[in-house]
mmCIF file of N, CA and C in Angstrom:
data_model
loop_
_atom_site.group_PDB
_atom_site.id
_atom_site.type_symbol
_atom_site.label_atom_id
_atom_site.label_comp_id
_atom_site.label_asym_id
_atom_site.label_seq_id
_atom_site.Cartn_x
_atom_site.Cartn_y
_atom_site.Cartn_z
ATOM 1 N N UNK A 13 0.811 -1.178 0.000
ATOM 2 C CA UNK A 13 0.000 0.000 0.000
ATOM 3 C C UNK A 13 0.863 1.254 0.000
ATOM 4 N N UNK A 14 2.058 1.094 1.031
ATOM 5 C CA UNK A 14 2.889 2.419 0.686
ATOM 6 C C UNK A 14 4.134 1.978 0.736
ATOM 7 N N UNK A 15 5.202 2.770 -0.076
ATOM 8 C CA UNK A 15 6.679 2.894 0.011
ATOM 9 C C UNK A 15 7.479 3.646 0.885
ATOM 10 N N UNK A 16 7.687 3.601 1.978
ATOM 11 C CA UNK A 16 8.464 4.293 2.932
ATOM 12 C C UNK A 16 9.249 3.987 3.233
ATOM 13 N N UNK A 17 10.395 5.378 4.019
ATOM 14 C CA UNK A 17 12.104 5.217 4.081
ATOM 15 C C UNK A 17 11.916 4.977 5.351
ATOM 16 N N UNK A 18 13.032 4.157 5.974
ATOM 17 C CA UNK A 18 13.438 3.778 7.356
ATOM 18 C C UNK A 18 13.492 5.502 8.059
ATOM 19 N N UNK A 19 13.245 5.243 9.525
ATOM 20 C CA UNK A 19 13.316 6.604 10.246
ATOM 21 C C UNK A 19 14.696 6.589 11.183
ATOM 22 N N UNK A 20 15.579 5.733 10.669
ATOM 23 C CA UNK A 20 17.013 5.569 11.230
ATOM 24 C C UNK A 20 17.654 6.671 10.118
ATOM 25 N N UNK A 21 18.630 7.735 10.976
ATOM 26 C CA UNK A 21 19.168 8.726 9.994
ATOM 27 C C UNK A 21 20.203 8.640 9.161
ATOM 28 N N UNK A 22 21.156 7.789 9.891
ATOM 29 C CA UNK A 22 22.041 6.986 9.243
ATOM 30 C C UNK A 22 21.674 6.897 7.499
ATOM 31 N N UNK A 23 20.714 5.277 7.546
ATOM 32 C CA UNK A 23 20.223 4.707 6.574
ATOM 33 C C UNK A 23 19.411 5.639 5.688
ATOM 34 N N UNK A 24 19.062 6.696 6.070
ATOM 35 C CA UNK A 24 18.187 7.626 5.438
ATOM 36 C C UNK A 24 19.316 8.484 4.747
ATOM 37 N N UNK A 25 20.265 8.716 5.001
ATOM 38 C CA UNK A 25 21.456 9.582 4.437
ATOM 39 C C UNK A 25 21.749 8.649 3.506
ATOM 40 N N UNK A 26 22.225 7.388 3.449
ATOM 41 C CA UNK A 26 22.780 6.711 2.822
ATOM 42 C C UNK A 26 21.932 6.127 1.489
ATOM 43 N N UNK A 27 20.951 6.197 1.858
ATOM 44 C CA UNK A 27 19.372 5.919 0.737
ATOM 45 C C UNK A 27 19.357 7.046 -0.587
ATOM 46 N N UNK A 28 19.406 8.432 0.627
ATOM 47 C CA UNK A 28 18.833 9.826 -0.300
ATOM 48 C C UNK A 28 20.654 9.596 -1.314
ATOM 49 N N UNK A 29 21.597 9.528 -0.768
ATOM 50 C CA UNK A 29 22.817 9.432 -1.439
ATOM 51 C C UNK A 29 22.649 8.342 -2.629
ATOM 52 N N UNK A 30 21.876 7.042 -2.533
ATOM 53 C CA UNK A 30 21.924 6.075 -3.903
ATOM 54 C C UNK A 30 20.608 6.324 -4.758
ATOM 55 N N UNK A 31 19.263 7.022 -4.038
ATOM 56 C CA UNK A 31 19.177 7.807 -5.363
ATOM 57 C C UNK A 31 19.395 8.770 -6.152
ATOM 58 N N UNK A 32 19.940 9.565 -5.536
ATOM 59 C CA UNK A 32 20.873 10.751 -6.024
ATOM 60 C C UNK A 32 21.781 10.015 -6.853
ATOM 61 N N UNK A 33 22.343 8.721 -7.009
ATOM 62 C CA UNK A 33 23.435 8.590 -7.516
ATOM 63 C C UNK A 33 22.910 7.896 -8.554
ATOM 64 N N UNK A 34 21.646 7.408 -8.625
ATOM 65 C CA UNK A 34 20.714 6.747 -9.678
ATOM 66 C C UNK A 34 20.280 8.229 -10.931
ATOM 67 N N UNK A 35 19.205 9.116 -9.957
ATOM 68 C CA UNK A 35 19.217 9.734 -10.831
ATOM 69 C C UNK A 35 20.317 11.074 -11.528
ATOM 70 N N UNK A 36 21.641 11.196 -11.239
ATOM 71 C CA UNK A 36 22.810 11.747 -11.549
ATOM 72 C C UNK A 36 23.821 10.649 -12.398
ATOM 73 N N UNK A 37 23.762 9.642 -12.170
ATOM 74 C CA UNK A 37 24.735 8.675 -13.123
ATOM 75 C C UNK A 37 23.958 8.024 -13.779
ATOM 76 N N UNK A 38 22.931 7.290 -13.700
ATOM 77 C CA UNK A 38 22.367 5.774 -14.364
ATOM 78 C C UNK A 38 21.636 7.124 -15.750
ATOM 79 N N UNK A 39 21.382 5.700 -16.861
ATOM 80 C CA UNK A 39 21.232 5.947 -18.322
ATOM 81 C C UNK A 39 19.520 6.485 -17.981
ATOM 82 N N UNK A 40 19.054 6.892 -18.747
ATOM 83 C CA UNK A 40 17.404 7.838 -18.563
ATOM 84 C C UNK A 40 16.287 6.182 -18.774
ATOM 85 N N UNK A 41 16.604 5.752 -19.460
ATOM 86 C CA UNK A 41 16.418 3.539 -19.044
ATOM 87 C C UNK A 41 16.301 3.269 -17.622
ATOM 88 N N UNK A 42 17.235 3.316 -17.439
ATOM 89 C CA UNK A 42 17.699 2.903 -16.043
ATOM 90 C C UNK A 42 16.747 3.572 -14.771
ATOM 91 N N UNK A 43 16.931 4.955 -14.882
ATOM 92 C CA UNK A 43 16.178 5.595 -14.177
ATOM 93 C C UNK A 43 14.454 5.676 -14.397
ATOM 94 N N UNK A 44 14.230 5.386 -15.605
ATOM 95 C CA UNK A 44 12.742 5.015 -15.882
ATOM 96 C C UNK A 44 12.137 3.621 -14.973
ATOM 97 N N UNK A 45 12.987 2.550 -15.347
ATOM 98 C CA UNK A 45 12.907 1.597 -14.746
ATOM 99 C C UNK A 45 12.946 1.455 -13.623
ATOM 100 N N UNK A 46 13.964 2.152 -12.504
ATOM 101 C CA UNK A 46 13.941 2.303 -11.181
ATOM 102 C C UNK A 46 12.755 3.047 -10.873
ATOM 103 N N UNK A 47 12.388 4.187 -11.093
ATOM 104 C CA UNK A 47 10.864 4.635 -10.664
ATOM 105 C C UNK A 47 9.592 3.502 -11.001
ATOM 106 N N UNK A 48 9.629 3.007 -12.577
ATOM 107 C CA UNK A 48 8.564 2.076 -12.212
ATOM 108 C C UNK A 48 8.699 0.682 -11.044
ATOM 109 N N UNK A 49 9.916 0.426 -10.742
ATOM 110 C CA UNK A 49 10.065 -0.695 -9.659
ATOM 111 C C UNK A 49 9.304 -0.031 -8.506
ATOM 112 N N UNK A 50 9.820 1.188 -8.175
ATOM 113 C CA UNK A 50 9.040 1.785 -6.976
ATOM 114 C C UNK A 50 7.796 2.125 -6.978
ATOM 115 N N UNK A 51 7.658 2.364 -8.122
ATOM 116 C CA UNK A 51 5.792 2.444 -8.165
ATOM 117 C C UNK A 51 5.593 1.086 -8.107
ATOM 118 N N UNK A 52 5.698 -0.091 -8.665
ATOM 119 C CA UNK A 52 5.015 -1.338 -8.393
ATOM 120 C C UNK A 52 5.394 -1.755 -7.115
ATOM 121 N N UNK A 53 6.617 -1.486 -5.982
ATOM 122 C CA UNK A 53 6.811 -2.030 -4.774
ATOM 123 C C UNK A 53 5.606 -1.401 -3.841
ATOM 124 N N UNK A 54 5.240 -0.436 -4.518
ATOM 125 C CA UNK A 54 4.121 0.878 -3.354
ATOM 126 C C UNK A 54 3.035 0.316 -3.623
ATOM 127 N N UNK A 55 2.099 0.015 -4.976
ATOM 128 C CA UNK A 55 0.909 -0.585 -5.430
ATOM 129 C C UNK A 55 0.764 -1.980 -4.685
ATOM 130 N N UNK A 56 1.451 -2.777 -3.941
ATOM 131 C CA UNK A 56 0.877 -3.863 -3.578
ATOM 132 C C UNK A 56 -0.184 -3.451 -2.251
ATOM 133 N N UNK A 57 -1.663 -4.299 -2.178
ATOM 134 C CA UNK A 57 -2.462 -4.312 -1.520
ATOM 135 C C UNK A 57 -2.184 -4.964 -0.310
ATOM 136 N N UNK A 58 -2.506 -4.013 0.797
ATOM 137 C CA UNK A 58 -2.325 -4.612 2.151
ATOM 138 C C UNK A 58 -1.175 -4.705 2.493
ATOM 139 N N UNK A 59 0.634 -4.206 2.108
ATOM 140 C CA UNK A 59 1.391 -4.451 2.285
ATOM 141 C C UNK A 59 2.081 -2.861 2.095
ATOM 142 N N UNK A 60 3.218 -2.727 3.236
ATOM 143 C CA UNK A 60 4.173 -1.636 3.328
ATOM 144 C C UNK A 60 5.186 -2.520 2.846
ATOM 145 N N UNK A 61 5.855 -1.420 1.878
ATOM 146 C CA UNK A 61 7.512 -1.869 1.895
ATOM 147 C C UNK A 61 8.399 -0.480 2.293
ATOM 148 N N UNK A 62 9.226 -0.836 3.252
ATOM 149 C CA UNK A 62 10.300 0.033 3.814
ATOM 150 C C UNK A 62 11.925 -0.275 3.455
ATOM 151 N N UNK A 63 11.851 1.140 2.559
ATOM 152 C CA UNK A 63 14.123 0.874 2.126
ATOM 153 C C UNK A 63 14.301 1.170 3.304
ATOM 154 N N UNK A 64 15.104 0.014 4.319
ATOM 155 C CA UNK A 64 15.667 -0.085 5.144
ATOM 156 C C UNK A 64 17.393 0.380 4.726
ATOM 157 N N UNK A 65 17.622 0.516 3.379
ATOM 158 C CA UNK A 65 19.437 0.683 3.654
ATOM 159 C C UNK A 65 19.691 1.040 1.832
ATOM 160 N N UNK A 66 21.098 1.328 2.190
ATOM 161 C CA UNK A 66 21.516 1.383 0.821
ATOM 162 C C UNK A 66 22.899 0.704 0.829
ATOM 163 N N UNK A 67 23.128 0.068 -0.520
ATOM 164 C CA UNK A 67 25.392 -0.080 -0.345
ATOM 165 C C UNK A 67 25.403 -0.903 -1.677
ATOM 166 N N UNK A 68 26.592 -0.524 -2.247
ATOM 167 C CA UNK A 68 27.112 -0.838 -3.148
ATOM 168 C C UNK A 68 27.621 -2.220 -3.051
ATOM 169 N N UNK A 69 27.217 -3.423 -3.520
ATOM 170 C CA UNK A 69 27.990 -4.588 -3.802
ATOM 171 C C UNK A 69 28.673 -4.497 -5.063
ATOM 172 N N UNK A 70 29.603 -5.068 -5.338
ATOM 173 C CA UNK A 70 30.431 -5.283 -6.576
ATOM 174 C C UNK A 70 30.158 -3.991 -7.422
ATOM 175 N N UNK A 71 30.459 -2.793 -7.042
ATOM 176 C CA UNK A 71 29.881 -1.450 -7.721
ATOM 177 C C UNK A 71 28.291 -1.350 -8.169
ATOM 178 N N UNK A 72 27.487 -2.395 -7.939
ATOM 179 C CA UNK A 72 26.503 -2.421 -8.330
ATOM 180 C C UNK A 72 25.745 -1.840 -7.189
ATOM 181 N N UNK A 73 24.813 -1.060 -6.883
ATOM 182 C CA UNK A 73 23.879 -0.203 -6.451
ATOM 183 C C UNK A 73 23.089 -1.392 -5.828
ATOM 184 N N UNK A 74 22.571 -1.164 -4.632
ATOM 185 C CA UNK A 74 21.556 -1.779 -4.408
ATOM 186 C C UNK A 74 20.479 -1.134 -3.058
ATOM 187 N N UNK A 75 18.771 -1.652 -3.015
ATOM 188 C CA UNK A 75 18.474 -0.929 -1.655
ATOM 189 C C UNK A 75 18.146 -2.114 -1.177
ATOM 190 N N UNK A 76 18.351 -2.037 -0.013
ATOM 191 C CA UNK A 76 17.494 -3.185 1.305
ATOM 192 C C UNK A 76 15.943 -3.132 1.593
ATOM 193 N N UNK A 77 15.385 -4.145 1.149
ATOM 194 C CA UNK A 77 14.058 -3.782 1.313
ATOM 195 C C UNK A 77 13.397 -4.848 2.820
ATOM 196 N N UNK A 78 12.082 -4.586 3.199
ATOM 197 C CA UNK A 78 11.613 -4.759 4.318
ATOM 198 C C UNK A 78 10.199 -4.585 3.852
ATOM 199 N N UNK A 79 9.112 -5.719 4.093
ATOM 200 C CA UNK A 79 8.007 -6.003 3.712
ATOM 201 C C UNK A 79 7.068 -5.875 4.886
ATOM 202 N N UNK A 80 6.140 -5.708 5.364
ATOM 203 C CA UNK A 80 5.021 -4.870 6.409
ATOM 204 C C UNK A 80 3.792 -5.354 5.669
ATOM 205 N N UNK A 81 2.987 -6.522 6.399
ATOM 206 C CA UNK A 81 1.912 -6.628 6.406
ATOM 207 C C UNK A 81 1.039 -5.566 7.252
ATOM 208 N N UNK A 82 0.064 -4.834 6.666
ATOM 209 C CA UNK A 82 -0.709 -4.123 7.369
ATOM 210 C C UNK A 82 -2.254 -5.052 7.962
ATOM 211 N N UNK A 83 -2.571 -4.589 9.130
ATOM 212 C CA UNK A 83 -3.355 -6.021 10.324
ATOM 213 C C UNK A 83 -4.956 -5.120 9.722
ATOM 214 N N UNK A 84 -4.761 -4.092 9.319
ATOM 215 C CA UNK A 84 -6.198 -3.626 8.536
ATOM 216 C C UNK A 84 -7.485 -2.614 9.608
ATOM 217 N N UNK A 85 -6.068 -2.147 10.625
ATOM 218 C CA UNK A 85 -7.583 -1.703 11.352
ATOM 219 C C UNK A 85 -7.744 -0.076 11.690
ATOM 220 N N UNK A 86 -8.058 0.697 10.573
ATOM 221 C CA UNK A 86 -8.464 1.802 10.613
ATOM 222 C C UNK A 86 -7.819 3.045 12.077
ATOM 223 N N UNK A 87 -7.883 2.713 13.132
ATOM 224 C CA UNK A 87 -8.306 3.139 13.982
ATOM 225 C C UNK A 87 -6.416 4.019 14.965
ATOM 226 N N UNK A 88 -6.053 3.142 14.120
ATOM 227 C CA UNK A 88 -4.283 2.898 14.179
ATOM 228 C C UNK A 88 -3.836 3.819 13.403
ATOM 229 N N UNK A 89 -2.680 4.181 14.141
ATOM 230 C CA UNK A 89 -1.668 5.495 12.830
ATOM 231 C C UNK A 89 -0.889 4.040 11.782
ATOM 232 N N UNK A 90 -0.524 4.453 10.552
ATOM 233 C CA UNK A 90 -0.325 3.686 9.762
ATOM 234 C C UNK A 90 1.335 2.912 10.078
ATOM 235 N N UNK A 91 2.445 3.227 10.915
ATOM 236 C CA UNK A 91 3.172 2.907 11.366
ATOM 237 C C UNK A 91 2.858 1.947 12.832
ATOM 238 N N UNK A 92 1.666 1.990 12.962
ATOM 239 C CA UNK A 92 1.290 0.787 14.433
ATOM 240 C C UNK A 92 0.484 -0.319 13.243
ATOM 241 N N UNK A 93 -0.097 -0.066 12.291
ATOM 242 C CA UNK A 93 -0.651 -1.367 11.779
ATOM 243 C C UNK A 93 0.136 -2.258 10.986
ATOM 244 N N UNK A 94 1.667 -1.617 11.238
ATOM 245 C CA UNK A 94 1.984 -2.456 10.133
ATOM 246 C C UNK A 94 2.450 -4.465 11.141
ATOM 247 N N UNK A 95 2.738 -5.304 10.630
ATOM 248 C CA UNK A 95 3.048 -6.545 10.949
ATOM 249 C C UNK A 95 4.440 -6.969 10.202
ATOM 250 N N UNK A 96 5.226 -7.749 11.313
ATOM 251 C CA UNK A 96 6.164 -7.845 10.372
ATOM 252 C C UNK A 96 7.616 -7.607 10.893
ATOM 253 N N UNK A 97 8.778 -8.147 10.195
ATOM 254 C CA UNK A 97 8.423 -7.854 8.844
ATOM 255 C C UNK A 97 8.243 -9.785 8.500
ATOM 256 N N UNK A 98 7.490 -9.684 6.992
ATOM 257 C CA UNK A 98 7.335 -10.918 6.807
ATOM 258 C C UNK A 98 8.195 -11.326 5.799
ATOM 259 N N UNK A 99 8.799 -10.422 5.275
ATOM 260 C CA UNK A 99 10.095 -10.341 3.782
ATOM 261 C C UNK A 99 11.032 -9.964 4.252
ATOM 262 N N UNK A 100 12.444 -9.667 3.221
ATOM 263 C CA UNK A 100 13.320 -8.947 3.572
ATOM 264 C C UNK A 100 13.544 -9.426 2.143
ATOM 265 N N UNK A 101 14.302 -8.110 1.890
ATOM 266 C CA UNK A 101 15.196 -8.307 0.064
ATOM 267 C C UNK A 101 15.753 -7.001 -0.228
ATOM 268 N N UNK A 102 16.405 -7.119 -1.671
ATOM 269 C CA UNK A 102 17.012 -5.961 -2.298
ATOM 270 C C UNK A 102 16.301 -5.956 -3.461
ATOM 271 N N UNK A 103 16.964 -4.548 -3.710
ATOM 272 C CA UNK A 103 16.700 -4.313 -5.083
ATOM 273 C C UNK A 103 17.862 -4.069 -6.147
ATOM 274 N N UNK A 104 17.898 -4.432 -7.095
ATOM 275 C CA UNK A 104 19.653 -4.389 -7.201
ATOM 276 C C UNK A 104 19.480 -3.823 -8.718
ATOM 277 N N UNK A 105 20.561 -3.167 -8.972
ATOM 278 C CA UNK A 105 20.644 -2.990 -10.472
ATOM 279 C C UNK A 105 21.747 -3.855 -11.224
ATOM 280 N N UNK A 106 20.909 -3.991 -12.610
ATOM 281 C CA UNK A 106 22.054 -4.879 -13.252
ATOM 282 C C UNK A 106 22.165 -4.253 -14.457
ATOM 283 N N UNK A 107 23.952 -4.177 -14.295
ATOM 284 C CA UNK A 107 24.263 -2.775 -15.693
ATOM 285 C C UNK A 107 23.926 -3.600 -16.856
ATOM 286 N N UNK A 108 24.318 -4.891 -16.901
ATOM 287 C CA UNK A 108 24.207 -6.098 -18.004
ATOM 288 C C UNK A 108 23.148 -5.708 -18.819
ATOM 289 N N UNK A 109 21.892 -5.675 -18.007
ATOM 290 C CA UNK A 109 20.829 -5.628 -18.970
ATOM 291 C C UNK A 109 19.676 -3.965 -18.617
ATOM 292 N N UNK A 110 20.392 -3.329 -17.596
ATOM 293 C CA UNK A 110 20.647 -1.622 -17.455
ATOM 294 C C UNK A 110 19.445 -2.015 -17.099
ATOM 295 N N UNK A 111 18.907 -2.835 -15.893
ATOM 296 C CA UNK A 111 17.421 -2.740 -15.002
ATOM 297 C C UNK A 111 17.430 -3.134 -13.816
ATOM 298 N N UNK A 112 16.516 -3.199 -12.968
ATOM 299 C CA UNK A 112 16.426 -3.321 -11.574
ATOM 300 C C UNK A 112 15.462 -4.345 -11.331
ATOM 301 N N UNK A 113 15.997 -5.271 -10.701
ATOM 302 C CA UNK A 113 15.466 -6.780 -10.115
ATOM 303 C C UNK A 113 15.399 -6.529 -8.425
ATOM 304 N N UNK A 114 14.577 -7.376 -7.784
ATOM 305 C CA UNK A 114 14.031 -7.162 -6.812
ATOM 306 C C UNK A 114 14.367 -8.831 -6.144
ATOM 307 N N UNK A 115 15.020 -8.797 -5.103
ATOM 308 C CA UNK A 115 15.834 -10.342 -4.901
ATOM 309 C C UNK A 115 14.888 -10.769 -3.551
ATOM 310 N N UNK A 116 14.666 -11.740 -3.002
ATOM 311 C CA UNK A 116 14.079 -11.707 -1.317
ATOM 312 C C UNK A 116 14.345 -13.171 -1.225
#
């Protein structure tokens, strides 16, 4: 249901720094593709995903992701309903074929 950044400041520096470095280096492809990954990670029903992190493996870019079942009950600020986590994964770019795969 939504895409949200970790509230650790650290990881939040280090996040805003790899998309900055997405949209300042990667090909206008690349960066198309990374926004639609994030629009389809946000569109899932009943579910938060939180970039928990950012870091470079093998020069390759990647974010840490964190999956949040939401328990559905109105009445709650949207950070108490979430459940979880029930995932954990990345998102990684691959220059090979200049797109972004989603690993868990």
């Amino acid at each position: 249901m939504a895409l949200l950044i970790t509230t650790q400041p650290y990881a939040q520096q280090e996040i805003i720094k790899g998309i900055t470095r997405v949209i300042c280096e990667h090909s206008p492809n690349s960066r198309r593709r990374f926004q639609e990954k994030l629009h389809n990670l946000a569109a899932l029903p009943s579910t938060d995903v939180v970039v928990t992190g950012y870091n470079e493996s093998f020069s390759h870019p990647e974010f840490t992701l964190a999956w949040y079942r939401q328990n559905g009950n109105p009445d709650l600020h949207p950070l108490e309903r979430q459940e979880g986590p029930f995932m954990i994964g990345v998102m990684v770019f691959h220059d090979f074929e200049d797109c972004w795969c989603t690993h868990t």
